[in-house]
Short mmCIF file of C-alpha atoms and ligand atoms in Angstrom, two decimals:
data_model
loop_
_atom_site.label_atom_id
_atom_site.label_comp_id
_atom_site.label_asym_id
_atom_site.label_seq_id
_atom_site.Cartn_x
_atom_site.Cartn_y
_atom_site.Cartn_z
CA MET P 123 0.00 0.00 0.00
CA ASN P 124 1.39 3.41 -1.01
CA LEU P 125 0.36 6.85 0.14
CA VAL P 126 1.00 9.87 -2.07
CA VAL P 127 0.74 13.40 -0.68
CA LEU P 128 -0.83 15.66 -3.31
CA GLU P 129 -0.62 19.44 -3.28
CA HIS P 130 -3.43 21.33 -5.00
CA VAL P 131 -4.24 24.80 -6.28
CA ASP P 132 -7.70 26.13 -7.11
CA GLY P 133 -9.29 22.73 -6.49
CA ALA P 134 -6.96 20.77 -8.78
CA PRO P 135 -3.84 18.71 -8.02
CA THR P 136 -0.62 20.38 -9.15
CA GLU P 137 1.36 19.02 -12.09
CA VAL P 138 4.31 18.02 -9.87
CA SER P 139 1.89 16.20 -7.55
CA MET P 140 0.60 14.15 -10.48
CA GLN P 141 4.23 13.35 -11.34
CA ALA P 142 4.71 12.09 -7.76
CA LEU P 143 1.53 10.02 -8.12
CA THR P 144 2.89 8.39 -11.29
CA LEU P 145 6.09 7.40 -9.49
CA ALA P 146 4.10 6.08 -6.51
CA GLN P 147 1.90 3.96 -8.79
CA GLY P 148 5.06 2.43 -10.25
CA LEU P 149 5.85 0.94 -6.83
CA GLY P 150 3.02 -1.57 -7.26
CA GLY P 151 0.10 -2.28 -4.92
CA ALA P 152 -2.82 0.02 -4.22
CA THR P 153 -2.19 3.74 -4.03
CA HIS P 154 -4.04 6.07 -1.69
CA ALA P 155 -3.74 9.86 -1.80
CA LEU P 156 -3.70 12.47 0.94
CA LEU P 157 -4.86 16.03 0.27
CA ILE P 158 -4.88 18.71 2.94
CA GLY P 159 -6.72 21.98 3.49
CA PRO P 160 -9.20 24.18 1.60
CA GLY P 161 -9.97 22.96 -1.92
CA ALA P 162 -8.71 19.45 -1.13
CA ARG P 163 -12.12 17.79 -1.47
CA GLU P 164 -12.63 19.22 -4.96
CA ALA P 165 -9.11 18.22 -6.06
CA ALA P 166 -9.49 14.74 -4.51
CA ALA P 167 -12.54 14.05 -6.67
CA THR P 168 -10.32 14.10 -9.79
CA VAL P 169 -7.51 11.86 -8.57
CA PRO P 170 -7.15 8.31 -10.00
CA VAL P 171 -6.34 6.43 -6.76
CA ALA P 172 -8.11 3.75 -4.71
CA VAL P 173 -8.97 6.22 -1.93
CA ALA P 174 -8.26 9.94 -1.61
CA HIS P 175 -8.09 10.95 2.07
CA VAL P 176 -9.02 14.60 2.61
CA ALA P 177 -7.81 16.26 5.81
CA GLU P 178 -10.15 19.07 6.85
CA HIS P 179 -9.50 21.23 9.91
CA GLU P 180 -9.99 24.93 10.62
CA ALA P 181 -6.28 25.26 11.45
CA LEU P 182 -5.26 24.01 7.98
CA ASP P 183 -6.15 27.15 6.02
CA ALA P 184 -2.45 28.07 6.08
CA PHE P 185 0.48 25.72 5.57
CA ALA P 186 1.75 24.27 8.86
CA PRO P 187 4.57 21.75 8.31
CA ASP P 188 4.26 19.91 11.64
CA ALA P 189 0.49 19.60 11.19
CA TRP P 190 1.08 18.14 7.73
CA ALA P 191 3.66 15.73 9.21
CA ALA P 192 1.19 14.66 11.91
CA ILE P 193 -1.48 14.05 9.26
CA VAL P 194 0.90 12.06 7.05
CA CYS P 195 1.79 9.87 10.06
CA GLU P 196 -1.87 9.46 11.05
CA VAL P 197 -3.03 8.39 7.58
CA SER P 198 -0.03 6.22 6.73
CA ASP P 199 -0.48 4.40 10.05
CA ARG P 200 -4.22 3.96 9.45
CA ILE P 201 -3.80 2.42 6.00
CA GLY P 202 -0.54 0.59 6.76
CA ALA P 203 1.41 2.39 4.02
CA THR P 204 4.78 0.85 3.19
CA ALA P 205 5.76 3.90 1.12
CA VAL P 206 4.87 7.59 1.37
CA VAL P 207 5.61 9.68 -1.72
CA ALA P 208 5.35 13.46 -2.18
CA PRO P 209 6.40 16.03 -4.77
CA GLY P 210 9.83 17.56 -4.09
CA THR P 211 8.41 21.04 -3.47
CA GLU P 212 9.43 23.19 -0.52
CA HIS P 213 6.22 22.54 1.43
CA ALA P 214 5.94 18.81 0.81
CA THR P 215 9.65 18.22 1.43
CA ASP P 216 9.43 20.20 4.67
CA ALA P 217 6.43 18.14 5.80
CA LEU P 218 7.90 14.79 4.79
CA ALA P 219 11.21 15.52 6.54
CA ARG P 220 9.27 16.20 9.74
CA ALA P 221 7.21 13.04 9.23
CA ALA P 222 10.45 11.08 8.76
CA ALA P 223 11.77 12.43 12.06
CA ARG P 224 8.55 11.44 13.84
CA LEU P 225 8.65 7.94 12.33
CA GLY P 226 12.39 7.44 12.87
CA GLU P 227 12.76 6.59 9.17
CA PRO P 228 15.12 8.01 6.51
CA LEU P 229 13.81 10.42 3.85
CA ALA P 230 15.06 9.91 0.30
CA ALA P 231 14.58 13.31 -1.34
CA ASN P 232 14.54 14.22 -5.03
CA CYS P 233 14.02 10.75 -6.51
CA VAL P 234 13.72 10.50 -10.29
CA ALA P 235 13.17 6.73 -10.56
CA VAL P 236 12.42 3.89 -8.17
CA THR P 237 12.63 0.13 -8.75
CA PRO P 238 10.28 -1.80 -6.46
CA GLY P 239 11.83 -4.37 -4.12
CA ASN P 240 13.22 -4.71 -0.66
CA PRO P 241 15.32 -2.63 -0.41
CA LEU P 242 13.96 -0.12 -2.93
CA ALA P 243 16.50 0.84 -5.61
CA LEU P 244 16.46 4.61 -6.14
CA THR P 245 17.92 7.07 -8.58
CA ARG P 246 17.92 10.55 -7.12
CA VAL P 247 19.27 13.98 -7.90
CA ARG P 248 22.09 15.21 -5.66
CA TRP P 249 24.38 18.21 -5.51
CA GLY P 250 21.99 20.68 -7.06
CA GLY P 251 21.36 18.49 -10.06
CA SER P 252 25.00 17.85 -10.99
CA LEU P 253 24.94 14.22 -9.83
CA LEU P 254 22.54 11.31 -10.21
CA GLU P 255 22.91 8.89 -7.30
CA GLU P 256 22.00 5.20 -7.44
CA ALA P 257 21.07 4.08 -3.92
CA LEU P 258 19.36 1.29 -2.01
CA LEU P 259 16.86 2.41 0.62
CA HIS P 260 16.84 0.20 3.72
CA ALA P 261 13.84 1.38 5.70
CA GLY P 262 10.80 0.00 7.49
CA GLN P 263 8.72 2.55 5.62
CA ALA P 264 9.98 4.29 2.47
CA LEU P 265 9.57 8.09 2.52
CA LEU P 266 10.32 9.63 -0.87
CA THR P 267 10.04 12.99 -2.58
CA VAL P 268 10.08 13.19 -6.37
CA ALA P 269 12.28 15.79 -8.08
CA PRO P 270 9.91 18.15 -9.94
CA HIS P 271 9.68 17.74 -13.73
CA THR P 272 11.78 14.58 -13.86
CA VAL P 273 8.87 12.12 -14.16
CA PHE P 274 6.12 12.42 -16.79
CA ALA P 275 2.67 12.44 -15.19
CA ALA P 276 0.62 9.54 -16.59
CA SER P 277 -2.74 10.37 -18.19
CA PRO P 278 -5.41 10.61 -15.52
CA GLY P 279 -7.71 7.60 -14.99
CA SER P 280 -11.01 7.20 -13.16
CA PRO P 281 -11.15 8.78 -9.72
CA GLY P 282 -11.71 6.54 -6.69
CA ALA P 283 -13.43 7.10 -3.34
CA THR P 284 -12.97 10.29 -1.37
CA GLU P 285 -12.78 10.05 2.44
CA PRO P 286 -12.83 13.34 4.33
CA PHE P 287 -11.67 13.25 7.95
CA THR P 288 -10.71 15.65 10.74
CA PRO P 289 -7.12 15.04 11.82
CA GLU P 290 -6.05 15.12 15.46
CA LEU P 291 -3.75 18.10 15.85
CA SER P 292 -2.05 19.34 19.01
CA ASP P 293 -0.95 22.90 19.75
CA ALA P 294 2.64 21.82 19.08
CA ASP P 295 1.66 20.80 15.55
CA LEU P 296 0.60 24.38 14.87
CA VAL P 297 3.57 26.27 16.30
CA VAL P 298 5.05 26.77 12.81
CA THR P 299 2.51 28.12 10.35
CA VAL P 300 2.37 30.61 7.50
CA ARG P 301 1.03 33.86 8.96
CA ASP P 302 1.24 36.19 5.98
CA ARG P 303 1.97 36.25 2.28
CA VAL P 304 3.66 39.10 0.45
CA ALA P 305 2.68 39.39 -3.19
CA PRO P 306 5.54 39.97 -5.64
CA ALA P 307 5.91 43.60 -6.69
CA ALA P 308 5.44 42.83 -10.38
CA ALA P 309 2.11 41.48 -11.58
CA GLY P 310 1.81 39.12 -14.53
CA VAL P 311 2.75 35.51 -15.09
CA SER P 312 4.63 33.85 -12.22
CA LEU P 313 8.10 32.38 -12.64
CA PRO P 314 7.12 28.71 -12.08
CA ASP P 315 4.12 28.97 -14.45
CA ALA P 316 5.73 30.97 -17.25
CA LYS P 317 6.20 29.31 -20.64
CA VAL P 318 9.00 31.78 -21.40
CA VAL P 319 11.50 33.02 -18.81
CA ILE P 320 14.04 35.75 -19.51
CA THR P 321 16.74 35.68 -16.89
CA GLY P 322 19.32 38.35 -16.21
CA GLY P 323 22.64 37.65 -14.56
CA ARG P 324 25.48 39.81 -13.27
CA GLY P 325 26.16 40.78 -16.88
CA VAL P 326 23.04 42.99 -16.75
CA GLY P 327 25.17 45.34 -14.67
CA SER P 328 22.62 47.00 -12.36
CA ALA P 329 19.00 46.99 -11.18
CA GLU P 330 18.18 49.61 -13.83
CA GLY P 331 19.89 47.44 -16.45
CA PHE P 332 16.93 45.01 -16.21
CA GLY P 333 14.84 47.37 -18.37
CA PRO P 334 15.53 45.47 -21.65
CA VAL P 335 14.99 42.12 -19.84
CA GLU P 336 11.60 43.28 -18.54
CA GLU P 337 10.65 44.70 -21.93
CA LEU P 338 11.38 41.41 -23.72
CA ALA P 339 9.54 39.45 -21.02
CA SER P 340 6.50 41.67 -21.48
CA LEU P 341 6.55 41.27 -25.29
CA LEU P 342 6.80 37.48 -25.01
CA GLY P 343 4.26 37.19 -22.19
CA GLY P 344 7.00 35.71 -20.04
CA ALA P 345 8.45 36.17 -16.56
CA VAL P 346 11.73 37.70 -15.44
CA GLY P 347 14.23 35.53 -13.59
CA CYS P 348 17.69 36.24 -12.24
CA SER P 349 20.84 34.60 -10.95
CA ARG P 350 21.99 34.58 -7.35
CA ALA P 351 24.70 37.12 -8.17
CA VAL P 352 21.82 39.47 -8.95
CA THR P 353 19.85 38.82 -5.76
CA MET P 354 23.06 39.10 -3.71
CA ALA P 355 23.63 42.52 -5.29
CA GLY P 356 20.10 43.51 -4.32
CA TRP P 357 19.07 44.20 -7.93
CA ARG P 358 16.08 41.79 -7.85
CA PRO P 359 14.11 40.02 -5.08
CA HIS P 360 14.89 36.42 -4.12
CA THR P 361 11.51 35.35 -5.55
CA ASP P 362 13.03 35.96 -9.02
CA GLN P 363 16.07 33.73 -8.40
CA VAL P 364 16.48 30.60 -10.49
CA GLY P 365 18.74 27.80 -9.29
CA GLN P 366 19.64 25.43 -6.53
CA THR P 367 18.64 27.93 -3.86
CA GLY P 368 15.93 29.57 -5.95
CA SER P 369 13.10 28.36 -8.17
CA LYS P 370 13.42 25.20 -10.24
CA ILE P 371 11.50 25.78 -13.43
CA ALA P 372 10.72 24.03 -16.71
CA PRO P 373 9.57 26.64 -19.26
CA GLU P 374 9.30 26.05 -23.00
CA LEU P 375 12.03 28.65 -23.56
CA TYR P 376 14.66 29.95 -21.15
CA ILE P 377 16.62 33.00 -22.27
CA ALA P 378 19.71 33.44 -20.09
CA CYS P 379 21.23 36.90 -20.52
CA GLY P 380 24.57 37.73 -18.92
CA VAL P 381 24.48 34.47 -16.93
CA SER P 382 27.69 32.43 -16.82
CA GLY P 383 25.93 29.11 -16.20
CA ALA P 384 27.26 27.95 -12.83
CA THR P 385 26.06 24.44 -11.87
CA GLN P 386 23.99 25.95 -9.06
CA HIS P 387 22.17 28.11 -11.61
CA ILE P 388 21.69 25.31 -14.16
CA ALA P 389 20.11 23.20 -11.36
CA GLY P 390 17.13 25.54 -11.61
CA CYS P 391 16.68 25.78 -15.38
CA LYS P 392 17.80 22.51 -16.88
CA GLY P 393 14.17 21.35 -17.11
CA ALA P 394 13.65 24.03 -19.81
CA LYS P 395 12.78 22.61 -23.24
CA ARG P 396 15.07 25.12 -25.01
CA ILE P 397 17.78 27.41 -23.68
CA LEU P 398 18.98 30.53 -25.51
CA ALA P 399 22.12 32.12 -24.09
CA VAL P 400 23.01 35.74 -24.69
CA ASN P 401 26.56 36.32 -23.52
CA THR P 402 29.65 38.25 -24.55
CA ASP P 403 31.83 35.25 -23.73
CA PRO P 404 31.62 32.34 -26.23
CA GLU P 405 33.43 30.14 -23.68
CA ALA P 406 30.94 30.74 -20.83
CA PRO P 407 29.77 27.44 -19.27
CA ILE P 408 26.14 28.24 -20.18
CA MET P 409 27.09 27.44 -23.79
CA SER P 410 27.43 23.74 -22.96
CA VAL P 411 23.71 23.52 -22.07
CA ALA P 412 22.38 26.12 -24.52
CA ASP P 413 20.44 25.06 -27.64
CA TYR P 414 20.98 28.49 -29.20
CA ALA P 415 23.44 31.27 -28.43
CA VAL P 416 23.89 34.89 -29.37
CA ILE P 417 27.41 36.09 -28.65
CA GLY P 418 27.10 39.77 -27.89
CA ASP P 419 26.25 42.51 -25.43
CA LEU P 420 22.79 41.89 -23.98
CA HIS P 421 22.16 45.63 -23.92
CA GLU P 422 22.34 45.60 -27.73
CA VAL P 423 20.92 42.11 -28.41
CA LEU P 424 17.74 42.32 -26.27
CA PRO P 425 16.54 45.70 -27.60
CA ALA P 426 17.17 44.40 -31.14
CA ILE P 427 15.00 41.30 -30.47
CA SER P 428 12.28 43.46 -28.88
CA ALA P 429 12.33 45.87 -31.83
CA GLU P 430 11.98 42.97 -34.28
CA LEU P 431 9.08 41.50 -32.26
CA ARG P 432 7.32 44.87 -32.31
CA ARG P 433 7.94 45.28 -36.03
CA THR P 434 6.53 41.84 -36.90
CA ALA P 435 3.53 42.37 -34.61
CA SER P 436 2.55 45.69 -36.24
C1 LIG F 248 25.46 26.77 -2.16
C2 LIG F 248 25.31 27.67 -3.37
C3 LIG F 248 24.06 27.84 -3.91
C4 LIG F 248 23.89 28.66 -5.03
N1 LIG F 248 22.65 28.82 -5.55
C5 LIG F 248 22.50 29.55 -6.69
C6 LIG F 248 21.22 29.69 -7.33
O1 LIG F 248 20.19 29.21 -6.84
N2 LIG F 248 21.16 30.41 -8.46
C7 LIG F 248 22.25 31.00 -9.04
O2 LIG F 248 22.10 31.66 -10.09
N3 LIG F 248 23.46 30.90 -8.46
C8 LIG F 248 23.62 30.20 -7.30
N4 LIG F 248 24.84 30.14 -6.71
C9 LIG F 248 25.92 31.02 -7.23
C10 LIG F 248 26.61 30.48 -8.47
O3 LIG F 248 27.68 29.64 -8.08
C11 LIG F 248 27.18 31.64 -9.32
O4 LIG F 248 28.04 32.41 -8.53
C12 LIG F 248 26.10 32.55 -9.91
O5 LIG F 248 25.12 31.79 -10.58
C13 LIG F 248 26.76 33.51 -10.90
O6 LIG F 248 25.79 34.40 -11.35
P1 LIG F 248 25.93 35.05 -12.80
O7 LIG F 248 26.01 34.00 -13.84
O8 LIG F 248 24.87 36.08 -12.93
O9 LIG F 248 27.31 35.87 -12.68
P2 LIG F 248 28.72 35.59 -13.29
O10 LIG F 248 29.19 34.23 -13.01
O11 LIG F 248 29.58 36.72 -12.85
O12 LIG F 248 28.49 35.67 -14.87
C14 LIG F 248 28.19 36.85 -15.55
C15 LIG F 248 28.14 36.52 -17.04
O13 LIG F 248 27.71 37.64 -17.76
C16 LIG F 248 28.44 37.74 -18.96
N5 LIG F 248 28.36 39.16 -19.36
C17 LIG F 248 28.97 40.23 -18.77
N6 LIG F 248 28.57 41.36 -19.36
C18 LIG F 248 27.71 41.02 -20.35
C19 LIG F 248 26.96 41.75 -21.31
N7 LIG F 248 27.00 43.09 -21.35
N8 LIG F 248 26.19 41.06 -22.16
C20 LIG F 248 26.12 39.71 -22.14
N9 LIG F 248 26.82 38.96 -21.25
C21 LIG F 248 27.59 39.62 -20.36
C22 LIG F 248 29.83 37.26 -18.61
O14 LIG F 248 30.51 36.81 -19.76
C23 LIG F 248 29.50 36.11 -17.65
O15 LIG F 248 29.38 34.89 -18.33
C24 LIG F 248 25.02 29.34 -5.60
C25 LIG F 248 26.28 29.13 -5.05
C26 LIG F 248 26.44 28.32 -3.95
C27 LIG F 248 27.81 28.12 -3.37
#
């Protein structure tokens, strides 16, 4: 019996959750799902699993990692789950790590493939995506997260039963909880959802230098990203950062401008279908992962692309 923790937005399971479900189903045996908080019941009704457990509690309106961990432990104990799988997002990883500590079991994070058996044979992403590790998981109960965008979500099947329940939560489970959310300054498409991302690195030169990056993003209906060198310089907020310690994204097109292509940066954008590098240095490491490159000054190249887009649109 496997339990998969599914995150959901606007009453539908997220894409990375469905990827986690596909990996969980590959383990064999029946798969149950766990969905938590507002909108969970609606999302659960679409999920192709034997039973979708829906945790409903007034304290679950905001994310609370220990509460999630308590709920994971409660449900996995109730159904006798031998494996618990979740998407490798910040929230689900946080919750599963806490569940692992409660259960006294190891957590294998960022799996990309699992071969059923005892022990489970895992392939997982390590070192910010620069290493694929083959490992055997010796555990009473396997706790796994799935690296986002590394597993294709199978086509949805028929949904199973939905079982709402009220979890038992203590005050200690609710000590850590999200109290407030700060909306990003810029409106428009968000970095993780954008089909096109135009990222600026240190080569942009200054906060004001992002003008051509923002202009191109607006013309292409895309989002602006940046490297850590940029956030460290205070030119852009951390919410724009792509990489090992930023967002991990998989757009159709990733345009990296003035970005050298450090492994920690590539960890965040290597899921992109196509990468276009704009860089003055033809030897920059980004070239080894780029599908297309323009060797030149981004302050000349980007306005030229924007001008051409405007000309063809008029
Ligand atoms: C634990 C750890 C975690 C990290 N996490 C992240 C992360 O999440 N994301 C991340 O990005 N980095 C991360 N880093 C930092 C990473 O190692 C690099 O230092 C960083 O990515 C470099 O940013 P950059 O490419 O913008 O700058 P640089 O490496 O300085 O590259 C600038 C590039 O711009 C080019 N350039 C200069 N001027 C122009 C111009 N006018 N036109 C066109 N090209 C130009 C240069 O040729 C160069 O290739 C992390 C590092 C560590 C140790």
